[in-house]
mmCIF file of C-alpha atoms (C1' of nucleotides) in Angstrom:
data_model
loop_
_atom_site.group_PDB
_atom_site.id
_atom_site.type_symbol
_atom_site.label_atom_id
_atom_site.label_comp_id
_atom_site.label_asym_id
_atom_site.label_seq_id
_atom_site.Cartn_x
_atom_site.Cartn_y
_atom_site.Cartn_z
ATOM 1 C CA MET A 1 16.707 71.297 -11.349
ATOM 2 C CA LEU A 2 18.895 73.741 -13.217
ATOM 3 C CA ASP A 3 20.245 74.998 -9.964
ATOM 4 C CA GLY A 4 21.289 71.456 -9.195
ATOM 5 C CA PHE A 5 23.124 71.376 -12.504
ATOM 6 C CA ARG A 6 24.958 74.514 -11.667
ATOM 7 C CA ARG A 7 26.132 73.107 -8.401
ATOM 8 C CA ALA A 8 26.984 69.792 -10.007
ATOM 9 C CA ILE A 9 28.826 71.337 -12.884
ATOM 10 C CA GLY A 10 31.180 73.280 -10.740
ATOM 11 C CA ILE A 11 29.873 76.561 -9.469
ATOM 12 C CA GLU A 12 32.281 77.710 -6.826
ATOM 13 C CA PRO A 13 33.725 76.825 -4.458
ATOM 14 C CA ASP A 14 34.067 73.137 -5.403
ATOM 15 C CA PHE A 15 35.065 73.625 -8.999
ATOM 16 C CA ASP A 16 37.958 71.193 -8.928
ATOM 17 C CA ASN A 17 36.494 68.078 -7.364
ATOM 18 C CA CYS A 18 33.334 68.409 -9.412
ATOM 19 C CA PRO A 19 31.864 65.139 -10.709
ATOM 20 C CA ILE A 20 30.904 66.638 -14.043
ATOM 21 C CA ARG A 21 34.001 68.578 -14.798
ATOM 22 C CA GLY A 22 36.064 65.437 -15.227
ATOM 23 C CA VAL A 23 33.616 63.993 -17.725
ATOM 24 C CA LEU A 24 33.284 67.239 -19.625
ATOM 25 C CA ASP A 25 37.024 67.672 -19.830
ATOM 26 C CA ARG A 26 37.415 64.202 -21.256
ATOM 27 C CA ILE A 27 34.577 64.613 -23.731
ATOM 28 C CA GLY A 28 35.889 67.951 -24.793
ATOM 29 C CA ASP A 29 39.428 66.935 -25.555
ATOM 30 C CA LYS A 30 40.414 66.289 -29.076
ATOM 31 C CA TRP A 31 40.762 62.514 -29.148
ATOM 32 C CA SER A 32 38.900 60.869 -26.239
ATOM 33 C CA THR A 33 35.467 60.729 -27.820
ATOM 34 C CA LEU A 34 36.751 59.402 -31.093
ATOM 35 C CA MET A 35 38.759 56.777 -29.279
ATOM 36 C CA VAL A 36 35.834 55.665 -27.129
ATOM 37 C CA LEU A 37 33.684 55.334 -30.222
ATOM 38 C CA THR A 38 36.393 53.351 -31.956
ATOM 39 C CA LEU A 39 36.839 51.009 -29.017
ATOM 40 C CA ALA A 40 33.071 50.612 -28.851
ATOM 41 C CA LEU A 41 33.259 48.755 -32.150
ATOM 42 C CA ARG A 42 35.599 46.136 -30.695
ATOM 43 C CA PRO A 43 38.817 45.866 -28.652
ATOM 44 C CA HIS A 44 41.879 47.212 -30.415
ATOM 45 C CA ARG A 45 45.591 46.789 -30.045
ATOM 46 C CA PHE A 46 47.859 49.804 -29.899
ATOM 47 C CA GLY A 47 48.874 49.682 -33.536
ATOM 48 C CA GLU A 48 45.310 49.020 -34.641
ATOM 49 C CA LEU A 49 44.149 52.158 -32.898
ATOM 50 C CA LYS A 50 46.886 54.109 -34.609
ATOM 51 C CA ARG A 51 45.683 52.892 -37.971
ATOM 52 C CA ALA A 52 42.026 53.406 -37.086
ATOM 53 C CA ILE A 53 42.671 57.035 -36.177
ATOM 54 C CA PRO A 54 45.343 57.884 -38.703
ATOM 55 C CA ASP A 55 46.083 61.463 -37.803
ATOM 56 C CA ILE A 56 46.619 61.022 -34.080
ATOM 57 C CA SER A 57 50.204 61.274 -32.937
ATOM 58 C CA GLN A 58 51.730 58.430 -30.964
ATOM 59 C CA ARG A 59 52.176 60.787 -28.066
ATOM 60 C CA MET A 60 48.486 61.715 -27.942
ATOM 61 C CA LEU A 61 47.422 58.117 -28.487
ATOM 62 C CA THR A 62 49.364 56.979 -25.450
ATOM 63 C CA GLN A 63 48.277 59.883 -23.321
ATOM 64 C CA THR A 64 44.594 59.655 -24.201
ATOM 65 C CA LEU A 65 44.596 55.920 -23.505
ATOM 66 C CA ARG A 66 46.213 56.540 -20.129
ATOM 67 C CA ASP A 67 43.601 59.135 -19.231
ATOM 68 C CA LEU A 68 40.731 56.905 -20.299
ATOM 69 C CA GLN A 69 42.225 54.012 -18.415
ATOM 70 C CA ARG A 70 42.721 56.097 -15.307
ATOM 71 C CA ASP A 71 39.069 57.132 -15.287
ATOM 72 C CA GLY A 72 38.017 53.515 -15.700
ATOM 73 C CA TYR A 73 36.558 53.821 -19.198
ATOM 74 C CA VAL A 74 39.173 51.614 -20.818
ATOM 75 C CA ALA A 75 40.895 48.427 -19.668
ATOM 76 C CA ARG A 76 44.449 47.621 -20.725
ATOM 77 C CA LYS A 77 45.497 44.004 -21.027
ATOM 78 C CA VAL A 78 49.069 42.913 -21.711
ATOM 79 C CA PHE A 79 49.917 39.597 -23.356
ATOM 80 C CA PRO A 80 53.518 38.751 -22.414
ATOM 81 C CA THR A 81 54.490 37.444 -25.821
ATOM 82 C CA THR A 82 57.434 38.455 -27.961
ATOM 83 C CA PRO A 83 56.926 40.941 -29.344
ATOM 84 C CA PRO A 84 54.501 42.181 -26.682
ATOM 85 C CA ALA A 85 50.839 42.575 -27.499
ATOM 86 C CA VAL A 86 48.552 44.976 -25.645
ATOM 87 C CA GLU A 87 44.821 45.085 -25.975
ATOM 88 C CA TYR A 88 42.552 47.976 -25.072
ATOM 89 C CA ARG A 89 38.850 47.507 -24.565
ATOM 90 C CA LEU A 90 35.968 49.482 -23.135
ATOM 91 C CA THR A 91 34.900 48.649 -19.618
ATOM 92 C CA ASP A 92 31.239 48.475 -18.673
ATOM 93 C CA LEU A 93 31.584 52.021 -17.427
ATOM 94 C CA GLY A 94 33.057 53.102 -20.742
ATOM 95 C CA ARG A 95 30.247 51.404 -22.611
ATOM 96 C CA SER A 96 27.647 53.078 -20.431
ATOM 97 C CA LEU A 97 29.025 56.436 -21.478
ATOM 98 C CA MET A 98 27.918 55.662 -24.998
ATOM 99 C CA VAL A 99 24.304 56.367 -24.055
ATOM 100 C CA PRO A 100 24.534 60.057 -23.127
ATOM 101 C CA LEU A 101 27.206 60.466 -25.771
ATOM 102 C CA ALA A 102 24.814 59.156 -28.382
ATOM 103 C CA GLY A 103 22.270 61.724 -27.251
ATOM 104 C CA LEU A 104 24.776 64.470 -27.826
ATOM 105 C CA VAL A 105 25.845 63.172 -31.225
ATOM 106 C CA ASP A 106 22.227 62.896 -32.208
ATOM 107 C CA TRP A 107 21.491 66.435 -31.197
ATOM 108 C CA ALA A 108 24.538 67.733 -33.034
ATOM 109 C CA VAL A 109 23.571 66.010 -36.249
ATOM 110 C CA LYS A 110 19.999 67.217 -35.995
ATOM 111 C CA THR A 111 20.853 70.855 -35.296
ATOM 112 C CA ARG A 112 23.795 71.016 -37.654
ATOM 113 C CA GLY A 113 21.971 73.228 -40.147
ATOM 114 C CA GLU A 114 20.819 75.721 -37.557
ATOM 115 C CA VAL A 115 24.297 76.139 -36.149
ATOM 116 C CA GLU A 116 25.809 76.662 -39.575
ATOM 117 C CA ALA A 117 23.172 79.245 -40.435
ATOM 118 C CA ALA A 118 23.761 81.045 -37.142
ATOM 119 C CA ARG A 119 27.491 81.191 -37.786
ATOM 120 C CA ALA A 120 27.043 82.490 -41.297
ATOM 121 C CA ALA A 121 24.664 85.177 -40.072
ATOM 122 C CA PHE A 122 26.980 86.179 -37.267
ATOM 123 C CA ASP A 123 29.986 86.408 -39.537
ATOM 124 C CA ARG A 124 28.016 88.437 -42.047
ATOM 125 C CA GLU A 125 27.064 90.993 -39.430
ATOM 126 C CA ASN A 126 30.502 91.181 -37.882
ATOM 127 C CA VAL A 127 32.673 91.940 -40.856
ATOM 128 C CA MET B 1 25.422 52.731 -35.792
ATOM 129 C CA LEU B 2 28.788 53.147 -34.156
ATOM 130 C CA ASP B 3 30.394 53.454 -37.519
ATOM 131 C CA GLY B 4 28.027 56.291 -38.255
ATOM 132 C CA PHE B 5 29.202 57.959 -35.055
ATOM 133 C CA ARG B 6 32.768 57.674 -36.105
ATOM 134 C CA ARG B 7 32.093 59.330 -39.393
ATOM 135 C CA ALA B 8 29.932 61.966 -37.745
ATOM 136 C CA ILE B 9 32.419 62.724 -35.046
ATOM 137 C CA GLY B 10 35.218 63.451 -37.388
ATOM 138 C CA ILE B 11 37.103 60.479 -38.655
ATOM 139 C CA GLU B 12 39.268 61.692 -41.493
ATOM 140 C CA PRO B 13 39.184 63.311 -43.928
ATOM 141 C CA ASP B 14 36.405 65.717 -42.875
ATOM 142 C CA PHE B 15 37.602 66.409 -39.379
ATOM 143 C CA ASP B 16 37.256 70.160 -39.538
ATOM 144 C CA ASN B 17 33.788 70.697 -40.910
ATOM 145 C CA CYS B 18 32.386 67.982 -38.685
ATOM 146 C CA PRO B 19 28.947 68.698 -37.185
ATOM 147 C CA ILE B 20 29.838 67.147 -33.855
ATOM 148 C CA ARG B 21 33.248 68.592 -33.350
ATOM 149 C CA GLY B 22 31.872 72.109 -32.938
ATOM 150 C CA VAL B 23 29.462 70.991 -30.242
ATOM 151 C CA LEU B 24 32.057 68.919 -28.449
ATOM 152 C CA ASP B 25 34.554 71.752 -28.490
ATOM 153 C CA ARG B 26 32.019 74.102 -26.973
ATOM 154 C CA ILE B 27 30.936 71.588 -24.342
ATOM 155 C CA GLY B 28 34.501 70.844 -23.472
ATOM 156 C CA ASP B 29 35.679 74.369 -22.885
ATOM 157 C CA LYS B 30 35.911 75.668 -19.416
ATOM 158 C CA TRP B 31 32.981 78.083 -19.241
ATOM 159 C CA SER B 32 30.415 77.393 -21.971
ATOM 160 C CA THR B 33 28.437 74.723 -20.183
ATOM 161 C CA LEU B 34 28.283 76.635 -16.950
ATOM 162 C CA MET B 35 27.151 79.723 -18.805
ATOM 163 C CA VAL B 36 24.453 77.881 -20.731
ATOM 164 C CA LEU B 37 23.158 76.411 -17.502
ATOM 165 C CA THR B 38 23.175 79.825 -15.886
ATOM 166 C CA LEU B 39 21.319 81.441 -18.769
ATOM 167 C CA ALA B 40 18.858 78.565 -18.701
ATOM 168 C CA LEU B 41 17.625 79.877 -15.358
ATOM 169 C CA ARG B 42 16.732 83.254 -16.867
ATOM 170 C CA PRO B 43 18.215 85.986 -19.073
ATOM 171 C CA HIS B 44 21.159 87.783 -17.559
ATOM 172 C CA ARG B 45 22.922 91.051 -18.142
ATOM 173 C CA PHE B 46 26.675 91.182 -18.512
ATOM 174 C CA GLY B 47 27.359 92.179 -14.953
ATOM 175 C CA GLU B 48 24.855 89.682 -13.601
ATOM 176 C CA LEU B 49 26.678 86.877 -15.359
ATOM 177 C CA LYS B 50 29.928 88.078 -13.883
ATOM 178 C CA ARG B 51 28.449 87.885 -10.422
ATOM 179 C CA ALA B 52 26.731 84.565 -11.101
ATOM 180 C CA ILE B 53 30.023 82.990 -12.163
ATOM 181 C CA PRO B 54 32.386 84.775 -9.829
ATOM 182 C CA ASP B 55 35.708 83.313 -10.877
ATOM 183 C CA ILE B 56 35.421 83.891 -14.605
ATOM 184 C CA SER B 57 37.603 86.659 -15.977
ATOM 185 C CA GLN B 58 36.011 89.451 -17.961
ATOM 186 C CA ARG B 59 38.021 88.371 -20.971
ATOM 187 C CA MET B 60 36.650 84.830 -20.881
ATOM 188 C CA LEU B 61 33.137 86.032 -20.141
ATOM 189 C CA THR B 62 33.132 88.170 -23.265
ATOM 190 C CA GLN B 63 34.757 85.545 -25.428
ATOM 191 C CA THR B 64 32.519 82.684 -24.308
ATOM 192 C CA LEU B 65 29.426 84.809 -24.879
ATOM 193 C CA ARG B 66 30.645 85.679 -28.375
ATOM 194 C CA ASP B 67 31.221 82.014 -29.198
ATOM 195 C CA LEU B 68 27.840 80.967 -27.875
ATOM 196 C CA GLN B 69 26.198 83.793 -29.768
ATOM 197 C CA ARG B 70 27.993 82.900 -32.970
ATOM 198 C CA ASP B 71 26.766 79.317 -32.784
ATOM 199 C CA GLY B 72 23.247 80.538 -32.196
ATOM 200 C CA TYR B 73 22.883 79.287 -28.624
ATOM 201 C CA VAL B 74 22.644 82.732 -27.099
ATOM 202 C CA ALA B 75 20.944 85.935 -28.249
ATOM 203 C CA ARG B 76 22.367 89.345 -27.374
ATOM 204 C CA LYS B 77 20.045 92.302 -27.016
ATOM 205 C CA VAL B 78 21.242 95.867 -26.517
ATOM 206 C CA PHE B 79 19.136 98.499 -24.801
ATOM 207 C CA PRO B 80 20.462 101.901 -25.909
ATOM 208 C CA THR B 81 20.155 103.551 -22.541
ATOM 209 C CA THR B 82 22.811 105.430 -20.629
ATOM 210 C CA PRO B 83 24.604 103.646 -19.294
ATOM 211 C CA PRO B 84 24.060 100.872 -21.838
ATOM 212 C CA ALA B 85 22.346 97.649 -20.830
ATOM 213 C CA VAL B 86 22.880 94.352 -22.625
ATOM 214 C CA GLU B 87 20.823 91.258 -22.065
ATOM 215 C CA TYR B 88 21.849 87.721 -22.934
ATOM 216 C CA ARG B 89 19.311 84.945 -23.200
ATOM 217 C CA LEU B 90 19.213 81.402 -24.514
ATOM 218 C CA THR B 91 17.705 80.893 -27.941
ATOM 219 C CA ASP B 92 15.423 77.949 -28.646
ATOM 220 C CA LEU B 93 18.463 76.169 -30.042
ATOM 221 C CA GLY B 94 20.366 76.862 -26.868
ATOM 222 C CA ARG B 95 17.525 75.579 -24.753
ATOM 223 C CA SER B 96 17.263 72.428 -26.826
ATOM 224 C CA LEU B 97 20.886 71.668 -26.003
ATOM 225 C CA MET B 98 19.825 71.321 -22.393
ATOM 226 C CA VAL B 99 18.299 67.924 -23.109
ATOM 227 C CA PRO B 100 21.398 65.973 -24.188
ATOM 228 C CA LEU B 101 23.425 68.016 -21.745
ATOM 229 C CA ALA B 102 21.158 66.886 -18.946
ATOM 230 C CA GLY B 103 21.765 63.310 -19.991
ATOM 231 C CA LEU B 104 25.462 63.810 -19.674
ATOM 232 C CA VAL B 105 25.226 65.540 -16.328
ATOM 233 C CA ASP B 106 22.986 62.788 -15.087
ATOM 234 C CA TRP B 107 25.426 60.112 -16.164
ATOM 235 C CA ALA B 108 28.323 61.947 -14.573
ATOM 236 C CA VAL B 109 26.559 62.237 -11.247
ATOM 237 C CA LYS B 110 25.510 58.615 -11.304
ATOM 238 C CA THR B 111 28.929 57.206 -12.172
ATOM 239 C CA ARG B 112 30.899 59.591 -10.013
ATOM 240 C CA GLY B 113 31.803 56.941 -7.489
ATOM 241 C CA GLU B 114 33.030 54.453 -10.074
ATOM 242 C CA VAL B 115 35.280 57.026 -11.697
ATOM 243 C CA GLU B 116 36.752 58.071 -8.396
ATOM 244 C CA ALA B 117 37.425 54.476 -7.461
ATOM 245 C CA ALA B 118 39.042 53.811 -10.838
ATOM 246 C CA ARG B 119 41.323 56.795 -10.419
ATOM 247 C CA ALA B 120 42.329 55.810 -6.932
ATOM 248 C CA ALA B 121 43.101 52.273 -8.087
ATOM 249 C CA PHE B 122 45.089 53.510 -11.072
ATOM 250 C CA ASP B 123 47.126 55.924 -8.981
ATOM 251 C CA ARG B 124 47.800 53.211 -6.422
ATOM 252 C CA GLU B 125 49.209 50.867 -9.048
ATOM 253 C CA ASN B 126 51.237 53.531 -10.777
ATOM 254 C CA VAL B 127 53.288 54.932 -7.947
ATOM 255 C "C1'" DC C 1 27.787 99.338 -17.327
ATOM 256 C "C1'" DT C 2 29.789 96.783 -21.053
ATOM 257 C "C1'" DG C 3 33.138 95.901 -23.007
ATOM 258 C "C1'" DT C 4 38.728 96.107 -25.694
ATOM 259 C "C1'" DA C 5 43.616 95.698 -25.664
ATOM 260 C "C1'" DT C 6 47.812 93.845 -24.039
ATOM 261 C "C1'" DC C 7 50.923 90.982 -21.681
ATOM 262 C "C1'" DC C 8 52.260 86.588 -19.990
ATOM 263 C "C1'" DG C 9 52.419 82.091 -17.904
ATOM 264 C "C1'" DA C 10 50.324 77.330 -18.212
ATOM 265 C "C1'" DT C 11 48.697 73.781 -20.936
ATOM 266 C "C1'" DG C 12 47.730 71.184 -25.362
ATOM 267 C "C1'" DA C 13 49.416 68.867 -29.031
ATOM 268 C "C1'" DG C 14 52.490 67.754 -33.248
ATOM 269 C "C1'" DA C 15 57.173 66.040 -34.912
ATOM 270 C "C1'" DT C 16 60.964 63.452 -34.257
ATOM 271 C "C1'" DA C 17 64.128 60.293 -32.290
ATOM 272 C "C1'" DC C 18 65.078 56.567 -29.227
ATOM 273 C "C1'" DT C 19 64.112 51.864 -26.258
ATOM 274 C "C1'" DG C 20 62.790 46.968 -24.312
ATOM 275 C "C1'" DC D 1 55.097 45.940 -31.280
ATOM 276 C "C1'" DA D 2 54.311 49.255 -27.874
ATOM 277 C "C1'" DG D 3 55.691 52.577 -26.039
ATOM 278 C "C1'" DT D 4 59.260 57.131 -23.788
ATOM 279 C "C1'" DA D 5 61.668 61.306 -24.089
ATOM 280 C "C1'" DT D 6 62.408 65.908 -25.936
ATOM 281 C "C1'" DC D 7 61.695 69.864 -28.393
ATOM 282 C "C1'" DT D 8 58.821 73.198 -30.145
ATOM 283 C "C1'" DC D 9 54.923 75.909 -31.393
ATOM 284 C "C1'" DA D 10 49.985 77.287 -30.910
ATOM 285 C "C1'" DT D 11 46.188 78.065 -28.156
ATOM 286 C "C1'" DC D 12 43.864 78.818 -23.596
ATOM 287 C "C1'" DG D 13 43.076 81.552 -20.074
ATOM 288 C "C1'" DG D 14 44.171 84.861 -16.052
ATOM 289 C "C1'" DA D 15 45.533 89.738 -14.652
ATOM 290 C "C1'" DT D 16 45.579 94.274 -15.512
ATOM 291 C "C1'" DA D 17 44.709 98.569 -17.651
ATOM 292 C "C1'" DC D 18 41.979 101.398 -20.612
ATOM 293 C "C1'" DA D 19 37.536 103.176 -23.253
ATOM 294 C "C1'" DG D 20 32.633 104.498 -25.002
#
DNA sequence: CTGTATCCGATGAGATACTG
DNA sequence: CAGTATCTCATCGGATACAG
């Protein structure tokens, strides 16, 4: 089972076209997870997202949305009004990601204390 | 529930000391996950890890191990022989991470096709 | 064998200014 | 309103050389 993980996760030589790597990269980057969780609440327009995640730069907002859209997690819908309105919403695929993501969040919250203690101990020993 | 996620995952103003962020950062970086999965098989010595993950540089091997050790996922044990031997093994905390991680891996494998199709479609539309 | 130290290029990400 | 285009700086990560 674990050996299967290793292969799946990118042990050479197929590191690049690994099915997991793409997901991990997206989950690991600074804004994707927060944006998915925000869009899980309800669809948002561009400006709404900016206000919902106040400290994201416009550049990163655009780029993260593009990446999420490219992977099929987010759908972009343009309303040709003046001024233009654009709505972003999670796709079914994006919503399905919430399940394993929730597992991770849950684990992180539960083990928070242990991790903090481990860090404190480590830093104490390594002046 | 989702609102709780947002707070937990680092919506301002407590982005830095967020319990999730640390986990996500570790999961997202290039080598941590692969190393955890490798150590989940059995304890490894430094050189064994290097051989098990052939394309990691010595610099990144050391650094990733330090980070994992600091967070309490990995335990380092030195045998004062000559030449020195050092063994790395998962802690209970590290092993417990396998559960949500497995969920993520599982999801990634299952949705692989959808993601690939989404990417192809996106790239087709955006010449 | 198990690491450190250094250099350096590639990428990530913020700030700012401009456009249909 | 919903983006692009630059510029710039920090961090990531590989290669190489050295050390206990």
